[in-house]
Coordinates of C-alpha atoms and ligand atoms in Angstrom, one line a residue:
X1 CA -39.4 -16.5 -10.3
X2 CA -38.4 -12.6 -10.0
X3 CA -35.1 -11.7 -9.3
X4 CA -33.3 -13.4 -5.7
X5 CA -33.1 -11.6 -2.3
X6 CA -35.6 -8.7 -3.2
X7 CA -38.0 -7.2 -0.5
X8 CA -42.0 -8.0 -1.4
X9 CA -43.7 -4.2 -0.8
X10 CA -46.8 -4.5 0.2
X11 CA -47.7 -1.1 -1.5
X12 CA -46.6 -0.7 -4.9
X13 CA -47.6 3.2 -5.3
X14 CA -45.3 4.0 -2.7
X15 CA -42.6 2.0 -4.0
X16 CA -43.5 4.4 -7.2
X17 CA -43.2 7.0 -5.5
X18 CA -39.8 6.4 -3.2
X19 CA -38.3 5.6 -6.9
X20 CA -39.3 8.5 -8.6
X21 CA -38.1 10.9 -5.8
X22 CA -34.7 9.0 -6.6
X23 CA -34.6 9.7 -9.8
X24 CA -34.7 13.8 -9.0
X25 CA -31.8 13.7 -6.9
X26 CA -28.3 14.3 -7.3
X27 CA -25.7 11.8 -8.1
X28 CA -23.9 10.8 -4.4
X29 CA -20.7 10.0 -6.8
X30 CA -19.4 11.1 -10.2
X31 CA -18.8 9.3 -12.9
X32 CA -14.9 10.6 -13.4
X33 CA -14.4 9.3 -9.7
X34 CA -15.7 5.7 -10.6
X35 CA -13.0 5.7 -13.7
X36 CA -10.3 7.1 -11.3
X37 CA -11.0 4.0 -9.2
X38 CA -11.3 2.1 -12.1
X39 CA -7.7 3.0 -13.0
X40 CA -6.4 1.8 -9.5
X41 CA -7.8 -1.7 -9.4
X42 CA -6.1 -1.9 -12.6
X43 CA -2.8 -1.4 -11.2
X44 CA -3.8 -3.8 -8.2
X45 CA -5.0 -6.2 -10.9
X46 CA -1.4 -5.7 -12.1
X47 CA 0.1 -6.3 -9.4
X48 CA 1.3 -2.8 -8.7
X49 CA -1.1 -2.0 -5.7
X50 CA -3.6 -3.5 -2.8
X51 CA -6.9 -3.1 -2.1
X52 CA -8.1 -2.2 1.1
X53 CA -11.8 -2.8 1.2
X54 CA -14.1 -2.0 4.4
X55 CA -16.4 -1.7 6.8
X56 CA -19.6 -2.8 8.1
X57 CA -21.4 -6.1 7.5
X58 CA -25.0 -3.9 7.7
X59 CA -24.4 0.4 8.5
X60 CA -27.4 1.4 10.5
X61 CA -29.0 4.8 9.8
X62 CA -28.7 5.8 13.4
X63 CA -25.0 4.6 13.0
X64 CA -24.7 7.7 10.8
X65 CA -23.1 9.8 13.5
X66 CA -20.1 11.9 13.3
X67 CA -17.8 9.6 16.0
X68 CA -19.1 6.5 14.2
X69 CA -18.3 8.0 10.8
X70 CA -14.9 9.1 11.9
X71 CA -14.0 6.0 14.0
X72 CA -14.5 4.1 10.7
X73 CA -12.3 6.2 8.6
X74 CA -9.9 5.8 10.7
X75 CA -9.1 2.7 11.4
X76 CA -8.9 1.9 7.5
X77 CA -6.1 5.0 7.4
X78 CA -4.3 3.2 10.4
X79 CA -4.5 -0.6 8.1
X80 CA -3.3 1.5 5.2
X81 CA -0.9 3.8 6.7
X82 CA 0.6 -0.1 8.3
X83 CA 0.4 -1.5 5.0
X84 CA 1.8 1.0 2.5
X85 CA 4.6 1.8 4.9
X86 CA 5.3 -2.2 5.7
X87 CA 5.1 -3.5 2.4
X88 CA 6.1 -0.6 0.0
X89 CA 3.1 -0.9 -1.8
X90 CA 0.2 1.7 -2.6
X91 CA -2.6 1.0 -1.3
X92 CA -6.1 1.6 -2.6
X93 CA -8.6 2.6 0.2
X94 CA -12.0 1.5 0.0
X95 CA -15.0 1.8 2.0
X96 CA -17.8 -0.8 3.1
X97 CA -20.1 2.5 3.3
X98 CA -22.4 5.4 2.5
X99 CA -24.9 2.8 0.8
X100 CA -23.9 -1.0 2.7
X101 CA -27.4 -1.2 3.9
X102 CA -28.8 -3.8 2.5
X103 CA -28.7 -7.1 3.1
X104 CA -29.2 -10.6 1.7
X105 CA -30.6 -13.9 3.7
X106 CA -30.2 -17.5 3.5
X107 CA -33.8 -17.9 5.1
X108 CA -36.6 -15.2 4.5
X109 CA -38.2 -15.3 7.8
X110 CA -36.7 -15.3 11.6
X111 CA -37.7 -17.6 14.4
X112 CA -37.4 -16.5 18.1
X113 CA -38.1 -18.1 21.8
X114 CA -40.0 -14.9 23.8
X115 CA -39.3 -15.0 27.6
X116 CA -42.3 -16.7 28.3
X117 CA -41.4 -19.8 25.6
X118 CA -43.4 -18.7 23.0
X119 CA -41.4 -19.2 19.7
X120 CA -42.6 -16.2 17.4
X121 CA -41.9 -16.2 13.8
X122 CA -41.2 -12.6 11.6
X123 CA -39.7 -11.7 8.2
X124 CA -35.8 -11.8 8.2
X125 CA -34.1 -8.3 8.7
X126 CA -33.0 -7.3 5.5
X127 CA -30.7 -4.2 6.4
X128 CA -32.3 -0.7 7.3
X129 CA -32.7 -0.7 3.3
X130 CA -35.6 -2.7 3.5
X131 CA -37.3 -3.4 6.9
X132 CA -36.6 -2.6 10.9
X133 CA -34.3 -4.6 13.0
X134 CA -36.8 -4.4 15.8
X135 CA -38.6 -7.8 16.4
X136 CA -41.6 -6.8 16.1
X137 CA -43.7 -7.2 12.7
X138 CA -44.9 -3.8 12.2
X139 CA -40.8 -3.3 12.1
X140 CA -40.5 -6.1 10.0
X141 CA -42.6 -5.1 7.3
X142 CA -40.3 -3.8 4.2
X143 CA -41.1 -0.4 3.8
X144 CA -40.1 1.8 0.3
X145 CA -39.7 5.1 2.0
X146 CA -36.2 3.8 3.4
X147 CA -34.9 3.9 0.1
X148 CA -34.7 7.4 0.3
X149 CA -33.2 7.3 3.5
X150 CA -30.7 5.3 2.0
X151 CA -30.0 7.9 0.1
X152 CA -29.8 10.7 2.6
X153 CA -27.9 8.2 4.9
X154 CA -25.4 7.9 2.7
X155 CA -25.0 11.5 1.2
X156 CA -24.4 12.6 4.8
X157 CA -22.2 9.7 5.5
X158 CA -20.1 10.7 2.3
X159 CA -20.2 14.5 2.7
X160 CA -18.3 14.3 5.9
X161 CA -15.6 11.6 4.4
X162 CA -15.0 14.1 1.9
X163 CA -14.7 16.7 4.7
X164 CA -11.8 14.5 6.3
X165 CA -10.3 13.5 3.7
X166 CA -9.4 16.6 2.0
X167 CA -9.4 18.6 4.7
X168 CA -6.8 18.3 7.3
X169 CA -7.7 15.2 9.1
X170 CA -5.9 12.6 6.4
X171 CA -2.6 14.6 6.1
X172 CA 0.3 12.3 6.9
X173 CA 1.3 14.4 9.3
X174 CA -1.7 13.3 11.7
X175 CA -0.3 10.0 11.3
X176 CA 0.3 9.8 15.1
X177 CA -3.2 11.5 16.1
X178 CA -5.0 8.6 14.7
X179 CA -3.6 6.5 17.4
X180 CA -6.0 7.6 20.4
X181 CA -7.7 6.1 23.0
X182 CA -8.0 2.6 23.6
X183 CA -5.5 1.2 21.0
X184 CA -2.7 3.1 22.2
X185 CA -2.0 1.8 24.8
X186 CA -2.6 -2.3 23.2
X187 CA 0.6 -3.4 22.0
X188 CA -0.6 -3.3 18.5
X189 CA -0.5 0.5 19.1
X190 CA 2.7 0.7 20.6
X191 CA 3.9 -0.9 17.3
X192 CA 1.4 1.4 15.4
X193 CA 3.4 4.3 17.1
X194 CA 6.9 2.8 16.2
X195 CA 5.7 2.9 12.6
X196 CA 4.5 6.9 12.4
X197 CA 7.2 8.2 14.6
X198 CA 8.8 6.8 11.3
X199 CA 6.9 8.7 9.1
X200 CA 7.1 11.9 11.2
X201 CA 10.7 11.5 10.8
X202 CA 10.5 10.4 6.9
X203 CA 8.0 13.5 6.4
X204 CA 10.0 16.1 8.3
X205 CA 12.9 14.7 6.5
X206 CA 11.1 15.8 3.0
X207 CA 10.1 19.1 4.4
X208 CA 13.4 20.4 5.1
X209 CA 14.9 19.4 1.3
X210 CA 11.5 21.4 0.1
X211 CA 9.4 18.3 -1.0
X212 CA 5.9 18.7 -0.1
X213 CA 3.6 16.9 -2.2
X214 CA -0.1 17.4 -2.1
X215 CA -0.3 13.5 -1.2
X216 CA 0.8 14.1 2.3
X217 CA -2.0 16.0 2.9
X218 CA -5.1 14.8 1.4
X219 CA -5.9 10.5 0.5
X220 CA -8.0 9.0 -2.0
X221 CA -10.8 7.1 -0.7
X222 CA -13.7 5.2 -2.2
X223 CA -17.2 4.0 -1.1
X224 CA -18.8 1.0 -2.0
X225 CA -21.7 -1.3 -1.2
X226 CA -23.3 -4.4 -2.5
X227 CA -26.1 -3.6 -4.9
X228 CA -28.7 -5.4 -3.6
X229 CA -32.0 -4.2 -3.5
X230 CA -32.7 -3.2 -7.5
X231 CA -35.2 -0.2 -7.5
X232 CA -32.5 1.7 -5.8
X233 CA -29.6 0.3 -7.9
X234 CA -31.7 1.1 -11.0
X235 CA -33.0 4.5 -9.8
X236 CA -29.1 5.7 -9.2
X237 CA -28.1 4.7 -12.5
X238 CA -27.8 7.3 -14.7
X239 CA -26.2 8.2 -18.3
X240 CA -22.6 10.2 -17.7
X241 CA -22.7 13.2 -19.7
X242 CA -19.6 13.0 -21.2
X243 CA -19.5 9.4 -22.3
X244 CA -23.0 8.8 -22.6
X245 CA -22.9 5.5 -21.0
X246 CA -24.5 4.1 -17.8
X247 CA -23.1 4.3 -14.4
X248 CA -24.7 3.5 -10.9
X249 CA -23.9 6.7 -8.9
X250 CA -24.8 4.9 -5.5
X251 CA -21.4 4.5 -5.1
X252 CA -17.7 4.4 -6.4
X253 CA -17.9 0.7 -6.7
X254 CA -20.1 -1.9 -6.0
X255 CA -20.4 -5.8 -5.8
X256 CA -23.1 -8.6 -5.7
X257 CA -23.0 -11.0 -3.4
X258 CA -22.8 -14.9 -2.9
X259 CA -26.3 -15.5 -3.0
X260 CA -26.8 -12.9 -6.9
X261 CA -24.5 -14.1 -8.9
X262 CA -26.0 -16.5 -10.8
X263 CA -25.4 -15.6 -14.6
X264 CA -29.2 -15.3 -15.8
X265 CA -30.1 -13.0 -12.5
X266 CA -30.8 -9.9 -13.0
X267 CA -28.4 -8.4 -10.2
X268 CA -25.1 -9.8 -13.2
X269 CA -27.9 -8.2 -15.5
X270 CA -27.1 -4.9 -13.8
X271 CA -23.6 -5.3 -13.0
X272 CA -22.9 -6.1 -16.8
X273 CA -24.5 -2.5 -17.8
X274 CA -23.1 0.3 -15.4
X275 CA -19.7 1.0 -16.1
X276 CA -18.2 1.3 -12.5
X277 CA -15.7 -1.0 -11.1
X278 CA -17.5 -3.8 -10.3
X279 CA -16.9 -6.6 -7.6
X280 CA -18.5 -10.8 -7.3
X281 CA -18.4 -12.7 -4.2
X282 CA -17.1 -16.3 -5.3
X283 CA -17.6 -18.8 -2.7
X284 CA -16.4 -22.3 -2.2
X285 CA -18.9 -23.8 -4.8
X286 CA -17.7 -21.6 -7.8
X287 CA -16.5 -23.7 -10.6
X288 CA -13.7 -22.8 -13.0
X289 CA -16.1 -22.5 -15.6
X290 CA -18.4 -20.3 -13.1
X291 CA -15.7 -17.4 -13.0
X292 CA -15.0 -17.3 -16.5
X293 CA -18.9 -17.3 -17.5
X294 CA -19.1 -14.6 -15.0
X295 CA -15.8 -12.6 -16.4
X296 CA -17.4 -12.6 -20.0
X297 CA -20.6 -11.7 -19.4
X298 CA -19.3 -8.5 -16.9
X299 CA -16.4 -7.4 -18.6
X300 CA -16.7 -8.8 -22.1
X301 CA -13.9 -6.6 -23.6
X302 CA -11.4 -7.7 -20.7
X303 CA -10.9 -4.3 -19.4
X304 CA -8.7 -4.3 -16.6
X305 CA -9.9 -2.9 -13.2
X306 CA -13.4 -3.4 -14.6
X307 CA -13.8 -6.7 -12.7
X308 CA -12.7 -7.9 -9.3
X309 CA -13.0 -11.3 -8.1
X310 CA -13.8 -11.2 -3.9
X311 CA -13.2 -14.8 -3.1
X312 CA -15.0 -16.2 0.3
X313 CA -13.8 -20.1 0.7
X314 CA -13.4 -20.4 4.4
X315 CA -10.2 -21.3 6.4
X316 CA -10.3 -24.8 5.6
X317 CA -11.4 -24.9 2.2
X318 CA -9.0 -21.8 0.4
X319 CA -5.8 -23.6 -0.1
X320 CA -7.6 -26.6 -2.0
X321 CA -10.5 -24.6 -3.5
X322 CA -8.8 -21.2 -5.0
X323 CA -6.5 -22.9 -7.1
X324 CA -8.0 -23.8 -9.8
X325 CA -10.0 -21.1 -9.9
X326 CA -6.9 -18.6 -10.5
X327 CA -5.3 -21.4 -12.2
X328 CA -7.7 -21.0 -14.9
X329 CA -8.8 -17.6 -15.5
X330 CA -5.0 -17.0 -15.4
X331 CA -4.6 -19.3 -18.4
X332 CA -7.3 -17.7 -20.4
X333 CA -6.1 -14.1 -19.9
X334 CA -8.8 -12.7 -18.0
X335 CA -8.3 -9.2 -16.4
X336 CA -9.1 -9.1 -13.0
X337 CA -8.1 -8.4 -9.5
X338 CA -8.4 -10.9 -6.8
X339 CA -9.0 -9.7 -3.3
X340 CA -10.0 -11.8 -0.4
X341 CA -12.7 -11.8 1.9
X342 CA -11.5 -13.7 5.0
X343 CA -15.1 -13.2 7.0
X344 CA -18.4 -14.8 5.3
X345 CA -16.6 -18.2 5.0
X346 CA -15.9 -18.7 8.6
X347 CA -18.8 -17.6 10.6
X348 CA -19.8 -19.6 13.0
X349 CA -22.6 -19.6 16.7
X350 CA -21.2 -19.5 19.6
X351 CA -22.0 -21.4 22.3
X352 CA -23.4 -18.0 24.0
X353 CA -25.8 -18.1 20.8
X354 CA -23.7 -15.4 19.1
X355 CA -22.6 -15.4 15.4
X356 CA -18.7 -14.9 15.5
X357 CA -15.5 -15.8 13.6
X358 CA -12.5 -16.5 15.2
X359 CA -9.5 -14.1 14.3
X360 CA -7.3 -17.2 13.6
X361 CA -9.2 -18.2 11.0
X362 CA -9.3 -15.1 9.5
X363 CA -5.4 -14.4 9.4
X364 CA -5.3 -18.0 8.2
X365 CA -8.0 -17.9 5.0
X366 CA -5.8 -14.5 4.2
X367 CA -2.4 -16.5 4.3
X368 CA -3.9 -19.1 2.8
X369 CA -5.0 -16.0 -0.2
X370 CA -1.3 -15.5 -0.2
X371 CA 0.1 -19.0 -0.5
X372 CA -2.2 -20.0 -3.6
X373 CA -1.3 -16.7 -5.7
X374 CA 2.4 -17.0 -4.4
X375 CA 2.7 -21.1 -6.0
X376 CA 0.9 -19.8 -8.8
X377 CA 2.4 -16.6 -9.8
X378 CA -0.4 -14.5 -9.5
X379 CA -1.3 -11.2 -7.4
X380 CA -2.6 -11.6 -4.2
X381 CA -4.5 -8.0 -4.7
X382 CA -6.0 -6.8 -1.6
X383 CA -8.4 -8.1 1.3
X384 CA -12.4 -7.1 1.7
X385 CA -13.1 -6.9 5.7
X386 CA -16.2 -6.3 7.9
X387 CA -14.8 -4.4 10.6
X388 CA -15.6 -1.2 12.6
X389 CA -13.6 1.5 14.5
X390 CA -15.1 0.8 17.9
X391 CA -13.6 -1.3 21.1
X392 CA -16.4 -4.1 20.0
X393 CA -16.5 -7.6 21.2
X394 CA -17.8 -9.7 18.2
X395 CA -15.0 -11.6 16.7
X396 CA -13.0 -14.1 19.2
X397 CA -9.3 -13.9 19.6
X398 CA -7.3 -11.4 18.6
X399 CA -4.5 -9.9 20.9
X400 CA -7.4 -9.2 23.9
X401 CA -8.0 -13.3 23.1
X402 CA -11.4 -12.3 23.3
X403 CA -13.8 -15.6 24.1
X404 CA -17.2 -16.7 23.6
X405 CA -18.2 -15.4 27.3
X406 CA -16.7 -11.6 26.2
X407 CA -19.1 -11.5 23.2
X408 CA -21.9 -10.7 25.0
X409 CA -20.0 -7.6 26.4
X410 CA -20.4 -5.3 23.4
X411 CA -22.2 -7.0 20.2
X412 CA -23.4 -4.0 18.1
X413 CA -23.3 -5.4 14.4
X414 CA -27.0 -5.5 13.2
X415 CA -25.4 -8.8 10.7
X416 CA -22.7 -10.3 10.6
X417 CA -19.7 -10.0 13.3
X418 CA -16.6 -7.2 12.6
X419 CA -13.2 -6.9 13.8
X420 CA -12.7 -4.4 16.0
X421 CA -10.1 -1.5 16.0
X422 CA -7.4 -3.8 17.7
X423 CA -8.4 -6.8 15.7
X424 CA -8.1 -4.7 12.3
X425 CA -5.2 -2.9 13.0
X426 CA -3.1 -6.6 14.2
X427 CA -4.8 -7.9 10.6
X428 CA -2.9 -4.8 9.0
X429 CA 0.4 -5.7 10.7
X430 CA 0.1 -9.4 9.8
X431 CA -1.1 -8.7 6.1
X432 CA 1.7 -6.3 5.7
X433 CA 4.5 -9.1 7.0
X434 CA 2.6 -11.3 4.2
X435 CA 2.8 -8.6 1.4
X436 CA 6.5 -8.3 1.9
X437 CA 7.2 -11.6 1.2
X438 CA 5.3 -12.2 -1.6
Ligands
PEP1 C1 -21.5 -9.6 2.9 O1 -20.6 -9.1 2.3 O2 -22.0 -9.1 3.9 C2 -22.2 -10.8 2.3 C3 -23.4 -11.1 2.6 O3 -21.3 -11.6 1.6 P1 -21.5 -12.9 0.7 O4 -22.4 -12.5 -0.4 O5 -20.1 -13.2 0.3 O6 -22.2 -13.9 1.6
MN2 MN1 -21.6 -9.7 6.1

């Protein structure tokens, strides 16, 4: 069997050809930036900082648009902004983007009723990576070429995250401008507001005894995806001129899923080579044993911020399943950083035929995160979220108590259901209450 979850071409010489035009172009990332972030999951692995991590479930190559872009950003500067400030901790900002576009499938093919009854059957979507969402099988048919836009998808994507985030629309002092529009005026952003007229204060406060540091004005932020789809992975990967080793330059960090992790697959086979920080789903089946297999064989000389742990249990299954996971790697000294991933284990269909997760569930698998590393000891080190900037309707409840009958309202996600900008910045809030008690 060749490696899991991998598109079958139909065409070969043009899956030559998309590869080799990879190969000729320009690193999206650099090298130095994957050991800066390297350094800061170290310090989360410590305990010393939180990782913020996300995004969409699937980005869209005609989701590559300046608002959509920008609307992402910032809501994850809002959760941080709510976060640092709440809890006194730094907090390391990631992205779910510029490269999330692929995606992995429990079945391989897609089954649905047409209006006249006919039940058609199609290959699975596999993200704009691979194939088209359209239902059609011409769409459906993976197609190399998409690799490349991949590539441009995400350069552009990147290009103008840079753009904000050093120039002007970060600083601190914009702290209040992020606060437009719809969430203003939600109660969430009323207390969003509380907490930067703060700031303003704190900041102006600095200004006048002559302390201006070059933080106010500019953040550190990160992309990442999950490496998925391997001629891409393997394209980007390219030897660092000054250390001479092996680093995938699709991204500052990135992870393999759920369904790749399996220690013989050549997805861990990648992971263990590039020397970015790298990220594994763990869900609810992962043994003990599992983790630590998986430790040694991606970050054999126990480097720390090399290897984070993105656990995915489920509401009901965290606070009896984590344990001994932590438990045990603790106990054998393993360097790593846990983070939790309150979506993929609590996904559900609504009765409106709709995948969703409830937001209840989500704040409770992440206090459930808390609880474990709090009996234990441990770091509860930051939380990986599918969520988007935009006044969506995907996820139930939440402060609008949005309900099954809403979803249908405004469901975008091209996967798996997101938070919206309400949902994520009430999350912040909650997660922040949580952080200062642990
Ligand atoms: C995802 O992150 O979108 C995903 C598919 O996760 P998992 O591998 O944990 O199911
Ligand atoms: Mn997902």
């Amino acid at each position: 069997m060749g490696p899991a979850q991998q598109p079958t071409y139909p065409d070969s010489e043009a899956v030559d050809t998309a590869v080799s035009k990879l190969r000729t172009l320009p690193p999206l990332v650099f090298a130095g930036e994957c050991d800066e972030l390297k350094d800061k999951i170290a310090a989360v692995a410590r305990g010393e900082a939180f990782l913020l991590q996300g995004g969409d479930c699937a980005e869209t190559f005609s989701g590559v648009t300046a608002d959509n872009v920008r609307n992402k950003l910032r809501v994850l500067l809002q959760m941080a902004v709510v976060l640092t400030y709440a809890a006194s901790v730094p907090v390391v900002k990631v992205g779910r983007l510029a490269g999330q576009y692929a995606k992995p499938r429990s079945s391989d093919f897609e089954t649905r009723t047409l209006a006249d009854g006919q039940q058609v059957t199609l290959p699975a979507y596999r993200g704009d990576a691979v194939n088209g969402y359209d239902f059609t099988a011409e769409s459906r048919v993976p197609d190399p070429q998409r690799l490349v836009d991949v590539y441009n998808s995400s350069a552009a994507t990147l290009n103008l995250i840079r753009a904000f985030v050093t120039g002007g629309y970060a600083d601190l002092r914009q702290v209040h401008a992020w606060n437009t529009d719809f969430v203003r005026e939600s109660p969430v952003g009323q207390r969003y507001e509380a907490v930067a007229s703060e700031i303003e204060r704190a900041l102006t406060f600095m200004a006048a005894i002559g302390a201006d540091p070059v933080e106010f004005h500019r953040v550190d932020f990160h992309s990442s995806h999950e490496a998925l789809v391997l001629e891409y992975e393997h394209a980007m990967t390219r030897i660092d001129s000054r250390t001479q080793q092996p680093y995938d330059v699709s991204g500052h960090m990135v992870w393999i899923g759920e369904r790749t992790r399996q220690l013989d697959n050549a997805h861990v086979e990648l992971l263990s080579h590039i020397r970015n920080p790298i990220g594994v789903k763990l869900g609810p089946t992962t043994t003990p044993d599992d983790a630590l297999a998986l430790a040694s064989r991606l970050n054999p000389l126990n480097e720390p911020g090399r290897l984070t742990f993105i656990t995915r249990f489920g509401a009901g299954r965290i606070r009896d399943g984590l344990p001994q996971l932590v438990e045990k790697v603790a106990a054998e000294g393993v360097e790593v950083a846990w983070v939790c991933d309150p979506m993929h284990g609590n996904t559900f269909e609504a009765s409106s035929g709709y995948k969703t997760r409830r937001f209840d569930d989500v704040i409770d698998e992440v206090q459930g995160f808390f609880d474990v590393h709090r009996s234990l000891g441990t770091w509860p080190g930051g939380i990986h979220v599918e969520l988007t900037g935009d006044d969506v309707t995907e996820c139930v409840g939440g402060g609008d108590n949005l309900t099954d009958v809403d979803l249908a309202h405004r469901y975008e996600s091209v996967c798996d259901p997101r938070l919206n900008r309400v949902q994520s910045l009430e999350l912040a809030f909650l997660v922040a209450e949580m952080l200062r008690k642990a």
